[in-house]
Short mmCIF file of N, CA and C in Angstrom, two decimals:
data_model
loop_
_atom_site.label_atom_id
_atom_site.label_comp_id
_atom_site.label_asym_id
_atom_site.label_seq_id
_atom_site.Cartn_x
_atom_site.Cartn_y
_atom_site.Cartn_z
N MET A 37 0.85 -1.21 0.00
CA MET A 37 0.00 0.00 0.00
C MET A 37 0.88 1.25 0.00
N THR A 38 0.42 2.30 -0.63
CA THR A 38 1.15 3.57 -0.63
C THR A 38 0.48 4.49 0.38
N PRO A 39 0.98 4.52 1.62
CA PRO A 39 0.26 5.21 2.69
C PRO A 39 0.20 6.72 2.54
N ASP A 40 1.18 7.34 1.85
CA ASP A 40 1.17 8.80 1.83
C ASP A 40 -0.07 9.37 1.15
N ARG A 41 -0.46 8.80 0.01
CA ARG A 41 -1.64 9.32 -0.68
C ARG A 41 -2.92 8.94 0.06
N ALA A 42 -2.97 7.75 0.60
CA ALA A 42 -4.13 7.33 1.38
C ALA A 42 -4.29 8.21 2.62
N GLN A 43 -3.18 8.44 3.30
CA GLN A 43 -3.23 9.27 4.51
C GLN A 43 -3.55 10.72 4.17
N ALA A 44 -3.01 11.19 3.06
CA ALA A 44 -3.29 12.56 2.65
C ALA A 44 -4.77 12.74 2.34
N ALA A 45 -5.34 11.81 1.60
CA ALA A 45 -6.76 11.89 1.27
C ALA A 45 -7.62 11.93 2.53
N ALA A 46 -7.29 11.07 3.48
CA ALA A 46 -8.04 11.03 4.74
C ALA A 46 -7.87 12.33 5.51
N TRP A 47 -6.67 12.89 5.49
CA TRP A 47 -6.39 14.13 6.22
C TRP A 47 -7.15 15.30 5.62
N TYR A 48 -7.15 15.40 4.29
CA TYR A 48 -7.88 16.49 3.64
C TYR A 48 -9.36 16.43 4.01
N ALA A 49 -9.91 15.25 4.01
CA ALA A 49 -11.33 15.08 4.31
C ALA A 49 -11.64 15.40 5.77
N GLN A 50 -10.80 14.89 6.67
CA GLN A 50 -11.08 15.05 8.10
C GLN A 50 -10.80 16.46 8.60
N HIS A 51 -9.67 17.02 8.22
CA HIS A 51 -9.24 18.30 8.79
C HIS A 51 -9.67 19.52 7.98
N LEU A 52 -9.81 19.38 6.69
CA LEU A 52 -10.18 20.52 5.85
C LEU A 52 -11.60 20.42 5.32
N HIS A 53 -12.22 19.25 5.48
CA HIS A 53 -13.57 19.00 4.97
C HIS A 53 -13.64 19.14 3.46
N TRP A 54 -12.52 18.78 2.81
CA TRP A 54 -12.48 18.76 1.36
C TRP A 54 -13.00 17.42 0.87
N GLN A 55 -13.85 17.45 -0.14
CA GLN A 55 -14.35 16.21 -0.73
C GLN A 55 -13.32 15.70 -1.75
N VAL A 56 -12.90 14.46 -1.56
CA VAL A 56 -11.86 13.88 -2.40
C VAL A 56 -12.34 12.59 -3.04
N PHE A 57 -11.61 12.17 -4.07
CA PHE A 57 -11.90 10.90 -4.73
C PHE A 57 -10.62 10.44 -5.44
N PRO A 58 -10.53 9.15 -5.78
CA PRO A 58 -9.30 8.63 -6.40
C PRO A 58 -9.27 8.77 -7.91
N CYS A 59 -8.08 9.11 -8.41
CA CYS A 59 -7.84 9.13 -9.86
C CYS A 59 -6.71 8.16 -10.17
N HIS A 60 -6.58 7.84 -11.44
CA HIS A 60 -5.45 7.01 -11.87
C HIS A 60 -4.16 7.73 -11.55
N SER A 61 -3.07 6.98 -11.52
CA SER A 61 -1.75 7.54 -11.24
C SER A 61 -0.85 7.29 -12.44
N VAL A 62 0.45 7.50 -12.23
CA VAL A 62 1.44 7.28 -13.28
C VAL A 62 2.49 6.31 -12.75
N LYS A 63 2.77 5.29 -13.52
CA LYS A 63 3.78 4.30 -13.13
C LYS A 63 4.58 3.92 -14.38
N GLY A 64 5.88 4.01 -14.27
CA GLY A 64 6.73 3.68 -15.41
C GLY A 64 6.50 4.57 -16.60
N GLY A 65 6.11 5.82 -16.35
CA GLY A 65 5.90 6.76 -17.44
C GLY A 65 4.57 6.61 -18.16
N ARG A 66 3.69 5.76 -17.63
CA ARG A 66 2.38 5.55 -18.25
C ARG A 66 1.27 5.65 -17.22
N CYS A 67 0.08 5.99 -17.70
CA CYS A 67 -1.07 6.04 -16.82
C CYS A 67 -1.43 4.63 -16.37
N THR A 68 -1.87 4.51 -15.13
CA THR A 68 -2.23 3.19 -14.60
C THR A 68 -3.51 2.64 -15.22
N CYS A 69 -4.17 3.43 -16.08
CA CYS A 69 -5.34 2.89 -16.78
C CYS A 69 -4.92 1.85 -17.81
N GLY A 70 -3.63 1.86 -18.19
CA GLY A 70 -3.11 0.87 -19.12
C GLY A 70 -3.17 1.27 -20.58
N SER A 71 -3.83 2.39 -20.88
CA SER A 71 -3.94 2.82 -22.27
C SER A 71 -2.66 3.52 -22.71
N SER A 72 -2.13 3.10 -23.85
CA SER A 72 -0.88 3.70 -24.35
C SER A 72 -1.09 5.09 -24.90
N ASP A 73 -2.34 5.43 -25.23
CA ASP A 73 -2.62 6.77 -25.76
C ASP A 73 -3.56 7.55 -24.84
N CYS A 74 -3.44 7.32 -23.53
CA CYS A 74 -4.29 8.02 -22.55
C CYS A 74 -4.10 9.53 -22.70
N SER A 75 -5.21 10.24 -22.80
CA SER A 75 -5.15 11.70 -23.00
C SER A 75 -5.00 12.48 -21.70
N SER A 76 -5.23 11.82 -20.56
CA SER A 76 -5.12 12.49 -19.26
C SER A 76 -4.40 11.60 -18.26
N PRO A 77 -3.15 11.25 -18.54
CA PRO A 77 -2.44 10.32 -17.65
C PRO A 77 -2.34 10.83 -16.21
N GLY A 78 -2.78 9.97 -15.30
CA GLY A 78 -2.71 10.30 -13.88
C GLY A 78 -3.74 11.30 -13.42
N LYS A 79 -4.71 11.60 -14.27
CA LYS A 79 -5.66 12.66 -13.93
C LYS A 79 -7.13 12.26 -14.06
N HIS A 80 -7.41 11.08 -14.60
CA HIS A 80 -8.83 10.76 -14.78
C HIS A 80 -9.31 9.79 -13.69
N PRO A 81 -10.60 9.86 -13.36
CA PRO A 81 -11.13 9.15 -12.19
C PRO A 81 -11.04 7.63 -12.27
N ARG A 82 -10.88 7.03 -11.11
CA ARG A 82 -10.96 5.57 -11.00
C ARG A 82 -12.38 5.12 -10.72
N THR A 83 -13.20 5.97 -10.12
CA THR A 83 -14.57 5.59 -9.79
C THR A 83 -15.48 5.80 -10.99
N VAL A 84 -16.63 5.18 -10.95
CA VAL A 84 -17.56 5.22 -12.09
C VAL A 84 -18.05 6.63 -12.38
N HIS A 85 -18.38 7.37 -11.33
CA HIS A 85 -18.99 8.69 -11.52
C HIS A 85 -18.01 9.83 -11.27
N GLY A 86 -16.76 9.51 -11.10
CA GLY A 86 -15.74 10.54 -10.98
C GLY A 86 -16.00 11.54 -9.87
N VAL A 87 -15.97 12.82 -10.23
CA VAL A 87 -16.09 13.89 -9.24
C VAL A 87 -17.41 13.80 -8.46
N LYS A 88 -18.43 13.22 -9.06
CA LYS A 88 -19.72 13.08 -8.37
C LYS A 88 -19.63 12.08 -7.21
N ASP A 89 -18.59 11.26 -7.20
CA ASP A 89 -18.41 10.29 -6.11
C ASP A 89 -17.63 10.88 -4.94
N ALA A 90 -17.10 12.09 -5.08
CA ALA A 90 -16.23 12.68 -4.06
C ALA A 90 -16.90 12.65 -2.68
N SER A 91 -16.08 12.44 -1.65
CA SER A 91 -16.62 12.22 -0.31
C SER A 91 -15.66 12.70 0.76
N THR A 92 -16.21 12.91 1.96
CA THR A 92 -15.40 13.15 3.15
C THR A 92 -15.54 11.97 4.13
N ASP A 93 -16.24 10.95 3.73
CA ASP A 93 -16.49 9.79 4.59
C ASP A 93 -15.22 8.95 4.73
N ALA A 94 -14.73 8.83 5.96
CA ALA A 94 -13.47 8.14 6.21
C ALA A 94 -13.49 6.69 5.74
N ALA A 95 -14.62 6.01 5.95
CA ALA A 95 -14.72 4.61 5.55
C ALA A 95 -14.68 4.46 4.04
N VAL A 96 -15.35 5.36 3.35
CA VAL A 96 -15.37 5.33 1.88
C VAL A 96 -13.97 5.58 1.34
N ILE A 97 -13.30 6.58 1.89
CA ILE A 97 -11.95 6.92 1.44
C ILE A 97 -10.98 5.77 1.71
N GLN A 98 -11.08 5.17 2.87
CA GLN A 98 -10.22 4.02 3.19
C GLN A 98 -10.47 2.87 2.22
N SER A 99 -11.73 2.64 1.88
CA SER A 99 -12.07 1.57 0.95
C SER A 99 -11.46 1.82 -0.42
N TRP A 100 -11.56 3.06 -0.87
CA TRP A 100 -10.99 3.39 -2.19
C TRP A 100 -9.50 3.12 -2.25
N TRP A 101 -8.76 3.63 -1.25
CA TRP A 101 -7.31 3.49 -1.31
C TRP A 101 -6.82 2.10 -0.91
N SER A 102 -7.68 1.33 -0.29
CA SER A 102 -7.36 -0.08 -0.08
C SER A 102 -7.47 -0.84 -1.40
N GLN A 103 -8.46 -0.43 -2.20
CA GLN A 103 -8.67 -1.07 -3.50
C GLN A 103 -7.64 -0.60 -4.53
N TRP A 104 -7.29 0.70 -4.48
CA TRP A 104 -6.35 1.30 -5.43
C TRP A 104 -5.26 2.04 -4.66
N PRO A 105 -4.31 1.33 -4.08
CA PRO A 105 -3.32 1.97 -3.21
C PRO A 105 -2.43 2.99 -3.89
N ASP A 106 -2.34 2.92 -5.24
CA ASP A 106 -1.49 3.89 -5.94
C ASP A 106 -2.29 5.05 -6.52
N ALA A 107 -3.56 5.17 -6.13
CA ALA A 107 -4.42 6.21 -6.72
C ALA A 107 -3.95 7.61 -6.37
N ASN A 108 -4.01 8.50 -7.35
CA ASN A 108 -3.80 9.91 -7.08
C ASN A 108 -5.02 10.47 -6.35
N VAL A 109 -4.81 11.57 -5.66
CA VAL A 109 -5.87 12.20 -4.86
C VAL A 109 -6.44 13.39 -5.62
N ALA A 110 -7.75 13.41 -5.81
CA ALA A 110 -8.39 14.52 -6.51
C ALA A 110 -9.33 15.26 -5.56
N LEU A 111 -9.39 16.57 -5.71
CA LEU A 111 -10.27 17.43 -4.93
C LEU A 111 -11.45 17.87 -5.79
N ALA A 112 -12.66 17.66 -5.29
CA ALA A 112 -13.86 18.18 -5.96
C ALA A 112 -13.93 19.67 -5.67
N THR A 113 -13.69 20.50 -6.67
CA THR A 113 -13.66 21.94 -6.46
C THR A 113 -15.06 22.54 -6.42
N GLY A 114 -15.12 23.81 -6.05
CA GLY A 114 -16.39 24.52 -6.01
C GLY A 114 -17.16 24.29 -4.73
N ALA A 115 -18.47 24.24 -4.85
CA ALA A 115 -19.35 24.15 -3.69
C ALA A 115 -19.08 22.94 -2.79
N PRO A 116 -18.78 21.74 -3.32
CA PRO A 116 -18.59 20.59 -2.42
C PRO A 116 -17.50 20.79 -1.38
N SER A 117 -16.42 21.47 -1.74
CA SER A 117 -15.29 21.62 -0.82
C SER A 117 -15.06 23.06 -0.38
N GLY A 118 -15.80 24.00 -0.97
CA GLY A 118 -15.62 25.40 -0.63
C GLY A 118 -14.36 26.00 -1.21
N ILE A 119 -13.83 25.38 -2.26
CA ILE A 119 -12.56 25.79 -2.86
C ILE A 119 -12.70 25.93 -4.38
N ASP A 120 -12.30 27.08 -4.90
CA ASP A 120 -12.14 27.24 -6.34
C ASP A 120 -10.64 27.22 -6.63
N ALA A 121 -10.24 26.68 -7.76
CA ALA A 121 -8.82 26.59 -8.09
C ALA A 121 -8.54 27.22 -9.45
N VAL A 122 -7.50 28.03 -9.49
CA VAL A 122 -7.02 28.59 -10.75
C VAL A 122 -5.83 27.75 -11.18
N ASP A 123 -5.97 27.11 -12.32
CA ASP A 123 -4.97 26.18 -12.86
C ASP A 123 -4.10 26.92 -13.87
N VAL A 124 -2.82 27.07 -13.54
CA VAL A 124 -1.88 27.80 -14.40
C VAL A 124 -0.99 26.79 -15.12
N ASP A 125 -1.11 26.73 -16.45
CA ASP A 125 -0.40 25.74 -17.25
C ASP A 125 0.67 26.42 -18.10
N PRO A 126 1.95 26.28 -17.77
CA PRO A 126 3.00 26.94 -18.54
C PRO A 126 3.14 26.42 -19.97
N ARG A 127 2.64 25.22 -20.24
CA ARG A 127 2.70 24.69 -21.61
C ARG A 127 1.90 25.56 -22.57
N ASN A 128 0.89 26.23 -22.03
CA ASN A 128 0.06 27.13 -22.83
C ASN A 128 0.29 28.58 -22.43
N CYS A 129 1.51 28.85 -21.91
CA CYS A 129 1.92 30.22 -21.55
C CYS A 129 1.12 30.79 -20.39
N GLY A 130 0.58 29.92 -19.54
CA GLY A 130 -0.23 30.39 -18.42
C GLY A 130 0.53 31.25 -17.43
N ASP A 131 1.80 30.91 -17.18
CA ASP A 131 2.59 31.70 -16.23
C ASP A 131 2.81 33.10 -16.75
N GLU A 132 3.08 33.23 -18.05
CA GLU A 132 3.27 34.55 -18.65
C GLU A 132 1.96 35.33 -18.66
N THR A 133 0.87 34.64 -18.97
CA THR A 133 -0.44 35.28 -18.97
C THR A 133 -0.78 35.84 -17.60
N LEU A 134 -0.53 35.04 -16.56
CA LEU A 134 -0.86 35.48 -15.21
C LEU A 134 -0.01 36.68 -14.79
N LEU A 135 1.26 36.66 -15.16
CA LEU A 135 2.12 37.81 -14.86
C LEU A 135 1.62 39.07 -15.56
N ASP A 136 1.17 38.92 -16.80
CA ASP A 136 0.63 40.06 -17.54
C ASP A 136 -0.63 40.61 -16.86
N LEU A 137 -1.50 39.70 -16.40
CA LEU A 137 -2.72 40.13 -15.72
C LEU A 137 -2.41 40.83 -14.41
N GLU A 138 -1.46 40.28 -13.65
CA GLU A 138 -1.08 40.91 -12.38
C GLU A 138 -0.47 42.29 -12.63
N GLY A 139 0.31 42.42 -13.71
CA GLY A 139 0.89 43.71 -14.05
C GLY A 139 -0.16 44.73 -14.44
N LYS A 140 -1.22 44.25 -15.07
CA LYS A 140 -2.30 45.14 -15.52
C LYS A 140 -3.21 45.55 -14.38
N TYR A 141 -3.47 44.62 -13.45
CA TYR A 141 -4.42 44.89 -12.38
C TYR A 141 -3.72 44.99 -11.02
N SER A 142 -3.43 43.88 -10.39
CA SER A 142 -2.69 43.88 -9.13
C SER A 142 -2.22 42.47 -8.84
N GLU A 143 -1.25 42.34 -7.95
CA GLU A 143 -0.73 41.02 -7.62
C GLU A 143 -1.79 40.20 -6.90
N LEU A 144 -1.75 38.90 -7.14
CA LEU A 144 -2.66 38.00 -6.44
C LEU A 144 -2.26 37.90 -4.98
N PRO A 145 -3.22 37.70 -4.09
CA PRO A 145 -2.90 37.56 -2.67
C PRO A 145 -2.21 36.24 -2.37
N CYS A 146 -1.51 36.19 -1.26
CA CYS A 146 -0.93 34.93 -0.79
C CYS A 146 -2.06 33.96 -0.48
N THR A 147 -1.97 32.75 -0.99
CA THR A 147 -3.02 31.76 -0.75
C THR A 147 -2.43 30.36 -0.83
N VAL A 148 -3.23 29.38 -0.48
CA VAL A 148 -2.81 27.98 -0.59
C VAL A 148 -2.50 27.69 -2.06
N THR A 149 -1.33 27.11 -2.30
CA THR A 149 -0.86 26.88 -3.67
C THR A 149 -0.19 25.52 -3.77
N SER A 150 -0.51 24.78 -4.82
CA SER A 150 0.21 23.52 -5.07
C SER A 150 0.95 23.62 -6.39
N LEU A 151 2.11 22.98 -6.43
CA LEU A 151 2.91 22.89 -7.65
C LEU A 151 2.62 21.54 -8.28
N THR A 152 2.35 21.51 -9.58
CA THR A 152 1.79 20.32 -10.19
C THR A 152 2.79 19.23 -10.55
N GLY A 153 4.06 19.56 -10.59
CA GLY A 153 5.04 18.56 -11.02
C GLY A 153 5.36 18.69 -12.49
N GLY A 154 4.54 19.46 -13.21
CA GLY A 154 4.78 19.69 -14.63
C GLY A 154 5.16 21.14 -14.90
N GLY A 155 5.49 21.87 -13.83
CA GLY A 155 5.88 23.26 -13.98
C GLY A 155 4.74 24.24 -13.77
N GLY A 156 3.53 23.73 -13.60
CA GLY A 156 2.38 24.60 -13.37
C GLY A 156 2.03 24.70 -11.90
N CYS A 157 0.90 25.32 -11.62
CA CYS A 157 0.46 25.43 -10.22
C CYS A 157 -1.05 25.56 -10.16
N HIS A 158 -1.57 25.28 -8.97
CA HIS A 158 -2.98 25.49 -8.67
C HIS A 158 -3.06 26.51 -7.54
N LEU A 159 -3.77 27.61 -7.77
CA LEU A 159 -3.98 28.64 -6.76
C LEU A 159 -5.39 28.47 -6.21
N PHE A 160 -5.50 28.36 -4.90
CA PHE A 160 -6.78 28.06 -4.27
C PHE A 160 -7.41 29.33 -3.70
N PHE A 161 -8.70 29.50 -4.00
CA PHE A 161 -9.47 30.62 -3.47
C PHE A 161 -10.77 30.11 -2.87
N ARG A 162 -11.33 30.90 -1.94
CA ARG A 162 -12.61 30.52 -1.34
C ARG A 162 -13.69 30.48 -2.41
N HIS A 163 -14.48 29.43 -2.39
CA HIS A 163 -15.53 29.30 -3.41
C HIS A 163 -16.49 30.47 -3.37
N THR A 164 -16.81 30.96 -4.55
CA THR A 164 -17.75 32.07 -4.71
C THR A 164 -18.76 31.70 -5.77
N GLU A 165 -20.02 32.00 -5.49
CA GLU A 165 -21.07 31.71 -6.47
C GLU A 165 -20.93 32.65 -7.67
N GLY A 166 -21.51 32.23 -8.79
CA GLY A 166 -21.53 33.07 -9.97
C GLY A 166 -20.36 32.86 -10.91
N VAL A 167 -19.56 31.81 -10.63
CA VAL A 167 -18.47 31.48 -11.55
C VAL A 167 -18.68 30.05 -12.03
N SER A 168 -18.04 29.71 -13.13
CA SER A 168 -18.18 28.35 -13.66
C SER A 168 -16.85 27.91 -14.26
N ASN A 169 -16.72 26.62 -14.51
CA ASN A 169 -15.50 26.09 -15.10
C ASN A 169 -15.28 26.72 -16.48
N CYS A 170 -14.11 27.29 -16.67
CA CYS A 170 -13.85 27.99 -17.92
C CYS A 170 -12.36 28.30 -18.06
N THR A 171 -11.98 28.78 -19.22
CA THR A 171 -10.64 29.31 -19.45
C THR A 171 -10.70 30.81 -19.20
N LEU A 172 -9.94 31.27 -18.21
CA LEU A 172 -9.94 32.69 -17.87
C LEU A 172 -9.10 33.50 -18.86
N ALA A 173 -8.00 32.90 -19.29
CA ALA A 173 -7.09 33.53 -20.25
C ALA A 173 -6.18 32.41 -20.75
N ALA A 174 -5.32 32.70 -21.70
CA ALA A 174 -4.46 31.67 -22.28
C ALA A 174 -3.64 30.95 -21.20
N GLY A 175 -3.88 29.65 -21.07
CA GLY A 175 -3.14 28.84 -20.12
C GLY A 175 -3.57 28.99 -18.68
N VAL A 176 -4.69 29.69 -18.45
CA VAL A 176 -5.19 29.90 -17.08
C VAL A 176 -6.65 29.46 -17.04
N ASP A 177 -6.92 28.37 -16.33
CA ASP A 177 -8.27 27.81 -16.27
C ASP A 177 -8.83 27.87 -14.86
N LEU A 178 -10.14 27.98 -14.77
CA LEU A 178 -10.84 27.98 -13.49
C LEU A 178 -11.51 26.63 -13.28
N LYS A 179 -11.26 26.04 -12.11
CA LYS A 179 -11.92 24.80 -11.72
C LYS A 179 -12.82 25.10 -10.53
N THR A 180 -14.12 24.95 -10.72
CA THR A 180 -15.08 25.20 -9.65
C THR A 180 -16.09 24.05 -9.63
N THR A 181 -17.32 24.30 -9.22
CA THR A 181 -18.30 23.23 -9.06
C THR A 181 -18.42 22.37 -10.32
N GLY A 182 -18.28 21.06 -10.14
CA GLY A 182 -18.30 20.13 -11.27
C GLY A 182 -16.92 19.82 -11.79
N GLY A 183 -15.91 20.53 -11.31
CA GLY A 183 -14.54 20.29 -11.74
C GLY A 183 -13.71 19.69 -10.62
N TYR A 184 -12.44 19.47 -10.93
CA TYR A 184 -11.54 18.94 -9.90
C TYR A 184 -10.09 19.20 -10.28
N VAL A 185 -9.24 19.13 -9.27
CA VAL A 185 -7.79 19.22 -9.47
C VAL A 185 -7.13 18.09 -8.68
N ILE A 186 -5.93 17.71 -9.11
CA ILE A 186 -5.15 16.69 -8.42
C ILE A 186 -4.37 17.35 -7.27
N LEU A 187 -4.33 16.67 -6.14
CA LEU A 187 -3.69 17.20 -4.94
C LEU A 187 -2.36 16.50 -4.64
N PRO A 188 -1.46 17.18 -3.93
CA PRO A 188 -0.27 16.51 -3.39
C PRO A 188 -0.69 15.40 -2.43
N PRO A 189 0.09 14.34 -2.30
CA PRO A 189 1.39 14.07 -2.94
C PRO A 189 1.26 13.15 -4.16
N SER A 190 0.25 13.41 -4.98
CA SER A 190 0.01 12.59 -6.18
C SER A 190 1.21 12.66 -7.14
N ILE A 191 1.23 11.71 -8.08
CA ILE A 191 2.32 11.62 -9.05
C ILE A 191 1.90 12.20 -10.39
N HIS A 192 2.70 13.12 -10.90
CA HIS A 192 2.46 13.76 -12.20
C HIS A 192 3.05 12.90 -13.31
N MET A 193 2.60 13.12 -14.54
CA MET A 193 3.13 12.39 -15.68
C MET A 193 4.64 12.55 -15.81
N SER A 194 5.18 13.65 -15.33
CA SER A 194 6.62 13.90 -15.36
C SER A 194 7.39 12.94 -14.46
N GLY A 195 6.66 12.26 -13.56
CA GLY A 195 7.31 11.41 -12.57
C GLY A 195 7.54 12.11 -11.25
N ARG A 196 7.32 13.44 -11.25
CA ARG A 196 7.48 14.21 -10.02
C ARG A 196 6.16 14.27 -9.27
N ARG A 197 6.27 14.53 -7.97
CA ARG A 197 5.07 14.64 -7.15
C ARG A 197 4.49 16.05 -7.18
N TYR A 198 3.18 16.12 -7.03
CA TYR A 198 2.54 17.40 -6.72
C TYR A 198 2.98 17.75 -5.30
N THR A 199 3.30 19.02 -5.06
CA THR A 199 3.77 19.45 -3.74
C THR A 199 3.08 20.75 -3.34
N TRP A 200 3.03 20.99 -2.04
CA TRP A 200 2.46 22.23 -1.54
C TRP A 200 3.52 23.32 -1.49
N GLU A 201 3.20 24.48 -2.00
CA GLU A 201 4.04 25.66 -1.80
C GLU A 201 3.47 26.50 -0.66
N GLY A 202 2.16 26.67 -0.67
CA GLY A 202 1.46 27.28 0.45
C GLY A 202 0.59 26.20 1.06
N ARG A 203 1.05 25.61 2.14
CA ARG A 203 0.36 24.44 2.72
C ARG A 203 -0.99 24.82 3.32
N PRO A 204 -2.00 23.96 3.16
CA PRO A 204 -3.34 24.30 3.66
C PRO A 204 -3.44 24.33 5.18
N ASN A 205 -2.47 23.75 5.89
CA ASN A 205 -2.50 23.83 7.35
C ASN A 205 -1.64 24.98 7.87
N GLU A 206 -1.01 25.73 6.96
CA GLU A 206 -0.16 26.85 7.36
C GLU A 206 -0.56 28.16 6.69
N THR A 207 -1.27 28.09 5.59
CA THR A 207 -1.63 29.26 4.80
C THR A 207 -3.14 29.33 4.66
N ALA A 208 -3.69 30.53 4.83
CA ALA A 208 -5.14 30.69 4.67
C ALA A 208 -5.52 30.68 3.20
N VAL A 209 -6.67 30.12 2.91
CA VAL A 209 -7.21 30.19 1.55
C VAL A 209 -7.78 31.59 1.36
N ALA A 210 -7.24 32.32 0.40
CA ALA A 210 -7.62 33.72 0.21
C ALA A 210 -8.97 33.85 -0.50
N PRO A 211 -9.66 34.96 -0.26
CA PRO A 211 -10.85 35.25 -1.08
C PRO A 211 -10.40 35.67 -2.47
N TRP A 212 -11.30 35.57 -3.42
CA TRP A 212 -10.99 35.99 -4.78
C TRP A 212 -10.65 37.48 -4.79
N PRO A 213 -9.56 37.89 -5.45
CA PRO A 213 -9.34 39.32 -5.67
C PRO A 213 -10.41 39.84 -6.62
N ALA A 214 -10.83 41.08 -6.42
CA ALA A 214 -11.97 41.62 -7.17
C ALA A 214 -11.79 41.54 -8.68
N TRP A 215 -10.59 41.86 -9.15
CA TRP A 215 -10.39 41.90 -10.60
C TRP A 215 -10.45 40.51 -11.22
N LEU A 216 -9.93 39.51 -10.49
CA LEU A 216 -9.95 38.15 -11.03
C LEU A 216 -11.36 37.58 -10.97
N LEU A 217 -12.10 37.92 -9.92
CA LEU A 217 -13.48 37.46 -9.81
C LEU A 217 -14.33 38.07 -10.93
N GLU A 218 -14.10 39.33 -11.23
CA GLU A 218 -14.85 39.97 -12.30
C GLU A 218 -14.54 39.32 -13.64
N LEU A 219 -13.28 38.95 -13.83
CA LEU A 219 -12.89 38.25 -15.05
C LEU A 219 -13.60 36.91 -15.13
N ALA A 220 -13.62 36.17 -14.02
CA ALA A 220 -14.26 34.85 -13.99
C ALA A 220 -15.76 34.96 -14.24
N ARG A 221 -16.39 35.95 -13.62
CA ARG A 221 -17.84 36.11 -13.81
C ARG A 221 -18.15 36.55 -15.23
N GLY A 222 -17.26 37.31 -15.82
CA GLY A 222 -17.45 37.71 -17.21
C GLY A 222 -17.40 36.51 -18.13
N ARG A 223 -16.45 35.60 -17.86
CA ARG A 223 -16.37 34.38 -18.66
C ARG A 223 -17.62 33.53 -18.47
N ALA A 224 -18.11 33.45 -17.22
CA ALA A 224 -19.30 32.64 -16.93
C ALA A 224 -20.52 33.18 -17.66
N ASN A 225 -20.54 34.50 -17.88
CA ASN A 225 -21.69 35.12 -18.56
C ASN A 225 -21.50 35.22 -20.06
N GLY A 226 -20.40 34.61 -20.54
CA GLY A 226 -20.18 34.56 -21.98
C GLY A 226 -19.58 35.81 -22.58
N GLN A 227 -19.02 36.68 -21.73
CA GLN A 227 -18.39 37.88 -22.26
C GLN A 227 -17.02 37.51 -22.82
N PRO A 228 -16.76 37.80 -24.09
CA PRO A 228 -15.50 37.38 -24.69
C PRO A 228 -14.28 38.11 -24.15
N HIS A 229 -14.44 39.39 -23.78
CA HIS A 229 -13.31 40.17 -23.30
C HIS A 229 -13.72 40.99 -22.08
N PRO A 230 -13.86 40.36 -20.91
CA PRO A 230 -14.26 41.11 -19.71
C PRO A 230 -13.24 42.17 -19.38
N ALA A 231 -13.70 43.27 -18.84
CA ALA A 231 -12.80 44.35 -18.44
C ALA A 231 -12.95 44.60 -16.94
N PRO A 232 -12.29 43.81 -16.11
CA PRO A 232 -12.45 43.93 -14.66
C PRO A 232 -11.82 45.22 -14.15
N PRO A 233 -12.39 45.80 -13.10
CA PRO A 233 -11.82 47.02 -12.54
C PRO A 233 -10.54 46.72 -11.80
N VAL A 234 -9.70 47.72 -11.67
CA VAL A 234 -8.48 47.56 -10.87
C VAL A 234 -8.87 47.49 -9.41
N GLU A 235 -8.27 46.53 -8.70
CA GLU A 235 -8.62 46.35 -7.30
C GLU A 235 -8.02 47.46 -6.46
#
């Protein structure tokens, strides 16, 4: 059994009240689903209903990781866990995009942050109504109700672990900055080019 991911999943559920569920992992450079052309290695659900199966029930979580000891840990974002996540993907210039946005408006507040193992990061904010899963800007995606992100200490396709930069037991989850929330709400309402006010 791989106790770190099992213990982490249980800890998130018990101490943070985050709803979690198991996803496939990466072993030997391949997704544990066994498909040679898997489009989401280490990121797609092991359970039948995926994010809809997410739970804080200790017995359920123990059962999952007993059955799949190498499973990655996924967080059900949005209303179920009270957490929205901004996913920054450098492969699509997300880091540069975010720097440009911060330069235009204001720096993002210190918040719980995980590093993905692929050079990207997940920035966690308190869940707010009126936003939906969408692309905020090039390489910057919002994960909220109905979405999910992979949590540390899961294994990335790169072979590296997801790690905490701002740990959830040491760093507060920040509220959405006004300009970023306005951008997210604009995307949710179908506005192609939202113009959020400077915070």
